[in-house]
PDB file of C-alpha atoms in Angstrom:
ATOM      1  CA  MET A 297     161.019 -95.652 149.731  1.00  0.00           C
ATOM      2  CA  LYS A 298     160.262 -91.987 149.016  1.00  0.00           C
ATOM      3  CA  LYS A 299     158.073 -92.981 146.066  1.00  0.00           C
ATOM      4  CA  PHE A 300     156.202 -95.466 148.238  1.00  0.00           C
ATOM      5  CA  ARG A 301     155.471 -92.749 150.824  1.00  0.00           C
ATOM      6  CA  LYS A 302     154.273 -90.372 148.107  1.00  0.00           C
ATOM      7  CA  ILE A 303     151.875 -93.014 146.805  1.00  0.00           C
ATOM      8  CA  LEU A 304     150.395 -93.649 150.249  1.00  0.00           C
ATOM      9  CA  SER A 305     150.060 -89.918 150.928  1.00  0.00           C
ATOM     10  CA  ALA A 306     148.265 -89.357 147.629  1.00  0.00           C
ATOM     11  CA  VAL A 307     145.851 -92.208 148.232  1.00  0.00           C
ATOM     12  CA  SER A 308     145.121 -91.084 151.797  1.00  0.00           C
ATOM     13  CA  ALA A 309     144.483 -87.532 150.634  1.00  0.00           C
ATOM     14  CA  ALA A 310     142.065 -88.763 147.970  1.00  0.00           C
ATOM     15  CA  VAL A 311     140.113 -90.714 150.554  1.00  0.00           C
ATOM     16  CA  LEU A 312     139.935 -87.772 152.970  1.00  0.00           C
ATOM     17  CA  CYS A 313     138.654 -85.504 150.229  1.00  0.00           C
ATOM     18  CA  ALA A 314     135.932 -87.986 149.376  1.00  0.00           C
ATOM     19  CA  LEU A 315     134.696 -88.493 152.937  1.00  0.00           C
ATOM     20  CA  PRO A 316     132.410 -85.410 153.105  1.00  0.00           C
ATOM     21  CA  LEU A 317     130.575 -86.657 150.023  1.00  0.00           C
ATOM     22  CA  ILE A 318     129.451 -89.872 151.721  1.00  0.00           C
ATOM     23  CA  ASN A 319     126.021 -89.956 153.271  1.00  0.00           C
ATOM     24  CA  CYS A 320     126.372 -90.468 157.041  1.00  0.00           C
ATOM     25  CA  ALA A 321     123.540 -92.958 157.241  1.00  0.00           C
ATOM     26  CA  ALA A 322     125.118 -95.091 154.532  1.00  0.00           C
ATOM     27  CA  VAL A 323     128.460 -95.013 156.348  1.00  0.00           C
ATOM     28  CA  ASN A 324     126.935 -96.173 159.612  1.00  0.00           C
ATOM     29  CA  ALA A 325     124.984 -98.966 157.931  1.00  0.00           C
ATOM     30  CA  ALA A 326     128.068-100.273 156.129  1.00  0.00           C
ATOM     31  CA  SER A 327     130.207-100.071 159.281  1.00  0.00           C
ATOM     32  CA  GLU A 328     127.793-102.263 161.177  1.00  0.00           C
ATOM     33  CA  SER A 329     127.640-104.901 158.438  1.00  0.00           C
ATOM     34  CA  GLU A 330     130.106-107.547 157.381  1.00  0.00           C
ATOM     35  CA  LYS A 331     132.018-106.765 154.209  1.00  0.00           C
ATOM     36  CA  ILE A 332     131.124-108.997 151.269  1.00  0.00           C
ATOM     37  CA  ASN A 333     133.353-110.340 148.501  1.00  0.00           C
ATOM     38  CA  THR A 334     132.590-109.200 144.970  1.00  0.00           C
ATOM     39  CA  TYR A 335     133.350-111.574 142.095  1.00  0.00           C
ATOM     40  CA  ARG A 336     133.125-111.172 138.350  1.00  0.00           C
ATOM     41  CA  VAL A 337     132.899-114.206 136.109  1.00  0.00           C
ATOM     42  CA  TYR A 338     134.367-113.443 132.675  1.00  0.00           C
ATOM     43  CA  VAL A 339     133.060-115.463 129.729  1.00  0.00           C
ATOM     44  CA  ASP A 340     135.752-115.508 127.036  1.00  0.00           C
ATOM     45  CA  VAL A 341     135.821-116.920 123.519  1.00  0.00           C
ATOM     46  CA  LYS A 342     138.739-118.283 121.487  1.00  0.00           C
ATOM     47  CA  GLU A 343     139.912-117.048 118.086  1.00  0.00           C
ATOM     48  CA  ASN A 344     137.898-118.248 115.061  1.00  0.00           C
ATOM     49  CA  SER A 345     135.207-119.675 117.296  1.00  0.00           C
ATOM     50  CA  GLY A 346     132.287-118.920 114.989  1.00  0.00           C
ATOM     51  CA  VAL A 347     130.126-118.188 118.041  1.00  0.00           C
ATOM     52  CA  CYS A 348     127.048-116.062 117.364  1.00  0.00           C
ATOM     53  CA  LYS A 349     124.884-116.978 120.357  1.00  0.00           C
ATOM     54  CA  CYS A 350     125.768-118.064 123.866  1.00  0.00           C
ATOM     55  CA  ILE A 351     123.700-119.038 126.905  1.00  0.00           C
ATOM     56  CA  VAL A 352     125.250-119.287 130.354  1.00  0.00           C
ATOM     57  CA  SER A 353     123.326-120.945 133.190  1.00  0.00           C
ATOM     58  CA  SER A 354     124.494-120.473 136.778  1.00  0.00           C
ATOM     59  CA  LEU A 355     123.129-122.294 139.829  1.00  0.00           C
ATOM     60  CA  TYR A 356     124.387-121.080 143.191  1.00  0.00           C
ATOM     61  CA  ASP A 357     123.766-121.011 146.920  1.00  0.00           C
ATOM     62  CA  GLY A 358     121.201-118.240 147.307  1.00  0.00           C
ATOM     63  CA  ASP A 359     121.706-118.013 151.070  1.00  0.00           C
ATOM     64  CA  ASN A 360     125.272-116.737 150.691  1.00  0.00           C
ATOM     65  CA  MET A 361     125.445-115.383 147.172  1.00  0.00           C
ATOM     66  CA  ARG A 362     123.583-112.840 145.018  1.00  0.00           C
ATOM     67  CA  PHE A 363     123.731-112.257 141.283  1.00  0.00           C
ATOM     68  CA  GLN A 364     124.024-108.535 140.504  1.00  0.00           C
ATOM     69  CA  GLU A 365     124.367-107.780 136.785  1.00  0.00           C
ATOM     70  CA  THR A 366     125.964-108.551 133.420  1.00  0.00           C
ATOM     71  CA  LYS A 367     128.139-106.287 131.291  1.00  0.00           C
ATOM     72  CA  ILE A 368     129.040-106.688 127.622  1.00  0.00           C
ATOM     73  CA  GLY A 369     132.689-107.380 126.779  1.00  0.00           C
ATOM     74  CA  ASP A 370     135.120-106.092 124.170  1.00  0.00           C
ATOM     75  CA  LEU A 371     133.618-107.978 121.209  1.00  0.00           C
ATOM     76  CA  GLY A 372     130.366-106.039 121.116  1.00  0.00           C
ATOM     77  CA  GLY A 373     126.990-107.687 120.736  1.00  0.00           C
ATOM     78  CA  GLU A 374     124.149-107.740 123.253  1.00  0.00           C
ATOM     79  CA  VAL A 375     123.654-109.474 126.583  1.00  0.00           C
ATOM     80  CA  SER A 376     120.628-109.862 128.848  1.00  0.00           C
ATOM     81  CA  ASN A 377     119.792-112.042 131.807  1.00  0.00           C
ATOM     82  CA  THR A 378     116.889-113.725 133.549  1.00  0.00           C
ATOM     83  CA  SER A 379     117.047-114.444 137.280  1.00  0.00           C
ATOM     84  CA  VAL A 380     114.891-117.130 138.877  1.00  0.00           C
ATOM     85  CA  GLY A 381     114.590-116.676 142.616  1.00  0.00           C
ATOM     86  CA  ASN A 382     117.824-116.098 144.519  1.00  0.00           C
ATOM     87  CA  GLN A 383     119.844-119.029 143.228  1.00  0.00           C
ATOM     88  CA  TYR A 384     119.593-119.318 139.448  1.00  0.00           C
ATOM     89  CA  VAL A 385     120.393-117.024 136.520  1.00  0.00           C
ATOM     90  CA  GLU A 386     120.595-117.424 132.734  1.00  0.00           C
ATOM     91  CA  CYS A 387     122.543-114.958 130.596  1.00  0.00           C
ATOM     92  CA  TYR A 388     121.890-114.620 126.866  1.00  0.00           C
ATOM     93  CA  TYR A 389     124.549-113.264 124.514  1.00  0.00           C
ATOM     94  CA  THR A 390     124.027-112.488 120.810  1.00  0.00           C
ATOM     95  CA  ALA A 391     126.529-111.181 118.251  1.00  0.00           C
ATOM     96  CA  SER A 392     125.621-109.669 114.879  1.00  0.00           C
ATOM     97  CA  VAL A 393     127.927-112.106 113.036  1.00  0.00           C
ATOM     98  CA  ASN A 394     129.877-115.285 113.753  1.00  0.00           C
ATOM     99  CA  LEU A 395     132.865-114.226 115.855  1.00  0.00           C
ATOM    100  CA  ASP A 396     136.413-114.758 114.601  1.00  0.00           C
ATOM    101  CA  GLN A 397     138.310-112.690 117.181  1.00  0.00           C
ATOM    102  CA  ALA A 398     139.317-113.819 120.651  1.00  0.00           C
ATOM    103  CA  GLY A 399     137.980-111.747 123.524  1.00  0.00           C
ATOM    104  CA  THR A 400     135.353-111.378 126.229  1.00  0.00           C
ATOM    105  CA  LEU A 401     131.687-111.913 125.465  1.00  0.00           C
ATOM    106  CA  PHE A 402     130.494-110.518 128.798  1.00  0.00           C
ATOM    107  CA  ASN A 403     131.042-110.682 132.534  1.00  0.00           C
ATOM    108  CA  MET A 404     128.671-111.504 135.378  1.00  0.00           C
ATOM    109  CA  LYS A 405     128.909-109.846 138.794  1.00  0.00           C
ATOM    110  CA  TYR A 406     128.069-111.646 142.039  1.00  0.00           C
ATOM    111  CA  ILE A 407     128.467-110.783 145.715  1.00  0.00           C
ATOM    112  CA  TYR A 408     129.348-113.475 148.268  1.00  0.00           C
ATOM    113  CA  LYS A 409     129.785-113.934 151.985  1.00  0.00           C
ATOM    114  CA  ASN A 410     132.721-116.276 151.331  1.00  0.00           C
ATOM    115  CA  THR A 411     134.374-117.580 148.143  1.00  0.00           C
ATOM    116  CA  TYR A 412     133.014-118.157 144.660  1.00  0.00           C
ATOM    117  CA  GLU A 413     133.909-121.848 144.701  1.00  0.00           C
ATOM    118  CA  GLU A 414     132.046-122.421 147.964  1.00  0.00           C
ATOM    119  CA  ASN A 415     128.816-120.968 146.572  1.00  0.00           C
ATOM    120  CA  GLU A 416     128.641-122.266 143.022  1.00  0.00           C
ATOM    121  CA  LYS A 417     126.552-125.403 142.500  1.00  0.00           C
ATOM    122  CA  ASP A 418     126.500-125.679 138.713  1.00  0.00           C
ATOM    123  CA  PHE A 419     127.628-123.668 135.685  1.00  0.00           C
ATOM    124  CA  LYS A 420     126.780-124.542 132.065  1.00  0.00           C
ATOM    125  CA  ILE A 421     127.622-122.886 128.742  1.00  0.00           C
ATOM    126  CA  TYR A 422     125.827-123.476 125.437  1.00  0.00           C
ATOM    127  CA  SER A 423     126.841-121.786 122.169  1.00  0.00           C
ATOM    128  CA  GLU A 424     125.922-121.923 118.493  1.00  0.00           C
ATOM    129  CA  ASN A 425     126.676-120.147 115.220  1.00  0.00           C
ATOM    130  CA  SER A 426     124.320-118.047 113.105  1.00  0.00           C
ATOM    131  CA  ASN A 427     122.953-121.200 111.420  1.00  0.00           C
ATOM    132  CA  GLY A 428     121.905-122.665 114.755  1.00  0.00           C
ATOM    133  CA  VAL A 429     124.667-125.292 114.796  1.00  0.00           C
ATOM    134  CA  LYS A 430     125.800-126.223 118.306  1.00  0.00           C
ATOM    135  CA  LEU A 431     129.490-125.508 118.893  1.00  0.00           C
ATOM    136  CA  SER A 432     132.103-127.191 121.075  1.00  0.00           C
ATOM    137  CA  SER A 433     132.183-126.154 124.717  1.00  0.00           C
ATOM    138  CA  ASP A 434     135.975-125.874 124.445  1.00  0.00           C
ATOM    139  CA  LEU A 435     135.600-122.645 122.451  1.00  0.00           C
ATOM    140  CA  ILE A 436     134.377-120.700 125.479  1.00  0.00           C
ATOM    141  CA  SER A 437     135.991-120.400 128.897  1.00  0.00           C
ATOM    142  CA  ARG A 438     135.111-118.671 132.150  1.00  0.00           C
ATOM    143  CA  THR A 439     137.282-117.065 134.805  1.00  0.00           C
ATOM    144  CA  ALA A 440     136.130-116.015 138.278  1.00  0.00           C
ATOM    145  CA  VAL A 441     137.934-112.919 139.596  1.00  0.00           C
ATOM    146  CA  LEU A 442     137.907-111.520 143.143  1.00  0.00           C
ATOM    147  CA  VAL A 443     137.343-107.812 142.477  1.00  0.00           C
ATOM    148  CA  GLY A 444     139.950-105.611 144.155  1.00  0.00           C
ATOM    149  CA  ASP A 445     142.565-108.355 144.609  1.00  0.00           C
ATOM    150  CA  ALA A 446     145.116-106.567 142.444  1.00  0.00           C
ATOM    151  CA  ASP A 447     148.149-108.403 143.839  1.00  0.00           C
ATOM    152  CA  GLY A 448     146.560-111.871 143.658  1.00  0.00           C
ATOM    153  CA  ASP A 449     146.996-112.871 147.293  1.00  0.00           C
ATOM    154  CA  GLY A 450     143.356-113.941 147.682  1.00  0.00           C
ATOM    155  CA  ARG A 451     142.098-110.976 149.689  1.00  0.00           C
ATOM    156  CA  VAL A 452     141.276-107.292 149.218  1.00  0.00           C
ATOM    157  CA  PHE A 453     143.457-105.086 151.401  1.00  0.00           C
ATOM    158  CA  LEU A 454     145.498-101.871 151.403  1.00  0.00           C
ATOM    159  CA  ASN A 455     148.421-103.516 149.619  1.00  0.00           C
ATOM    160  CA  ASP A 456     146.137-103.760 146.580  1.00  0.00           C
ATOM    161  CA  VAL A 457     145.805 -99.973 146.665  1.00  0.00           C
ATOM    162  CA  VAL A 458     149.572 -99.594 146.624  1.00  0.00           C
ATOM    163  CA  CYS A 459     149.828-102.123 143.795  1.00  0.00           C
ATOM    164  CA  ILE A 460     147.373-100.131 141.651  1.00  0.00           C
ATOM    165  CA  GLU A 461     148.973 -96.751 142.384  1.00  0.00           C
ATOM    166  CA  GLN A 462     152.430 -98.082 141.550  1.00  0.00           C
ATOM    167  CA  PHE A 463     151.105 -99.387 138.244  1.00  0.00           C
ATOM    168  CA  ILE A 464     149.469 -96.057 137.414  1.00  0.00           C
ATOM    169  CA  GLY A 465     152.677 -94.166 138.243  1.00  0.00           C
ATOM    170  CA  ASN A 466     155.093 -96.529 136.514  1.00  0.00           C
ATOM    171  CA  PRO A 467     153.456 -99.372 134.580  1.00  0.00           C
ATOM    172  CA  GLU A 468     156.760-100.601 133.091  1.00  0.00           C
ATOM    173  CA  ASN A 469     158.384-101.234 136.467  1.00  0.00           C
ATOM    174  CA  TYR A 470     155.171-102.229 138.269  1.00  0.00           C
ATOM    175  CA  PRO A 471     153.068-104.287 135.840  1.00  0.00           C
ATOM    176  CA  LEU A 472     149.750-105.703 137.023  1.00  0.00           C
ATOM    177  CA  THR A 473     149.270-109.439 136.847  1.00  0.00           C
ATOM    178  CA  ASN A 474     145.595-109.204 137.872  1.00  0.00           C
ATOM    179  CA  VAL A 475     144.308-106.427 135.620  1.00  0.00           C
ATOM    180  CA  ARG A 476     140.698-107.621 135.768  1.00  0.00           C
ATOM    181  CA  ALA A 477     140.741-107.650 139.560  1.00  0.00           C
ATOM    182  CA  ALA A 478     142.294-104.179 139.658  1.00  0.00           C
ATOM    183  CA  ASP A 479     139.540-102.753 137.440  1.00  0.00           C
ATOM    184  CA  VAL A 480     137.230-102.396 140.424  1.00  0.00           C
ATOM    185  CA  ASN A 481     134.578-100.206 138.783  1.00  0.00           C
ATOM    186  CA  ASN A 482     134.588-102.363 135.620  1.00  0.00           C
ATOM    187  CA  ASP A 483     135.130 -99.487 133.196  1.00  0.00           C
ATOM    188  CA  GLY A 484     137.966-101.153 131.272  1.00  0.00           C
ATOM    189  CA  VAL A 485     140.842 -98.998 132.583  1.00  0.00           C
ATOM    190  CA  ILE A 486     142.893 -98.846 135.790  1.00  0.00           C
ATOM    191  CA  THR A 487     142.676 -95.441 137.494  1.00  0.00           C
ATOM    192  CA  ASP A 488     142.861 -93.769 140.904  1.00  0.00           C
ATOM    193  CA  GLU A 489     139.120 -94.370 141.246  1.00  0.00           C
ATOM    194  CA  ASP A 490     139.754 -98.112 141.480  1.00  0.00           C
ATOM    195  CA  ALA A 491     142.260 -97.564 144.282  1.00  0.00           C
ATOM    196  CA  LEU A 492     139.866 -95.221 146.074  1.00  0.00           C
ATOM    197  CA  LEU A 493     137.075 -97.804 145.996  1.00  0.00           C
ATOM    198  CA  ILE A 494     139.348-100.352 147.667  1.00  0.00           C
ATOM    199  CA  GLN A 495     140.222 -97.788 150.344  1.00  0.00           C
ATOM    200  CA  LYS A 496     136.538 -97.157 151.012  1.00  0.00           C
ATOM    201  CA  TYR A 497     135.892-100.892 151.183  1.00  0.00           C
ATOM    202  CA  ASN A 498     138.659-101.453 153.710  1.00  0.00           C
ATOM    203  CA  ILE A 499     137.465 -98.717 156.065  1.00  0.00           C
ATOM    204  CA  ASN A 500     133.844 -99.910 155.764  1.00  0.00           C
ATOM    205  CA  LEU A 501     132.485 -96.966 153.804  1.00  0.00           C
ATOM    206  CA  ILE A 502     131.085 -99.453 151.307  1.00  0.00           C
ATOM    207  CA  LYS A 503     130.023-103.052 151.881  1.00  0.00           C
ATOM    208  CA  HIS A 504     130.963-104.402 148.440  1.00  0.00           C
ATOM    209  CA  PHE A 505     131.901-103.133 144.954  1.00  0.00           C
TER     210      PHE A 505
END
């Protein structure tokens, strides 16, 4: 119980210290707006896939959803994207060699007014090796993650902050089951900054991640 109180005190202090740095106009604008869910779709490849190129096409409800950006994964390579209007995006991934390691090619960030499943209309993946041979679609998978939902209960709330801080303080006794969701700023590590972003989100200092 004492440890739990220390965690909450530390998080609250971090938020209070950060408040003067926030532009007042931005705070007011966010407070008056509805918070929006942030999702990342991770595109992962299996071991010994032989993938060298990958194209992901996403069709979604542009009235409720917005594509934001792509970020390269842990296997290196390059990724770019082309957006068409507010409801279609194609992402292009290229590796320097045929891949033999399992890992993440890249992730795609979206913001939604509701859930990912309610907004997605179509999602297609095409891949080939360096010789231009089309590869099986089973070699690549995708996972949609609600950013900030560290405890996996389907929402982003203050208990996610506690979950992250407990993991940081004692990862052996408090392992994270949703590491990707807890990595709010998408920098590859779980830190106090991730917990602070969730705090800001819950008190309407920011509208989405």
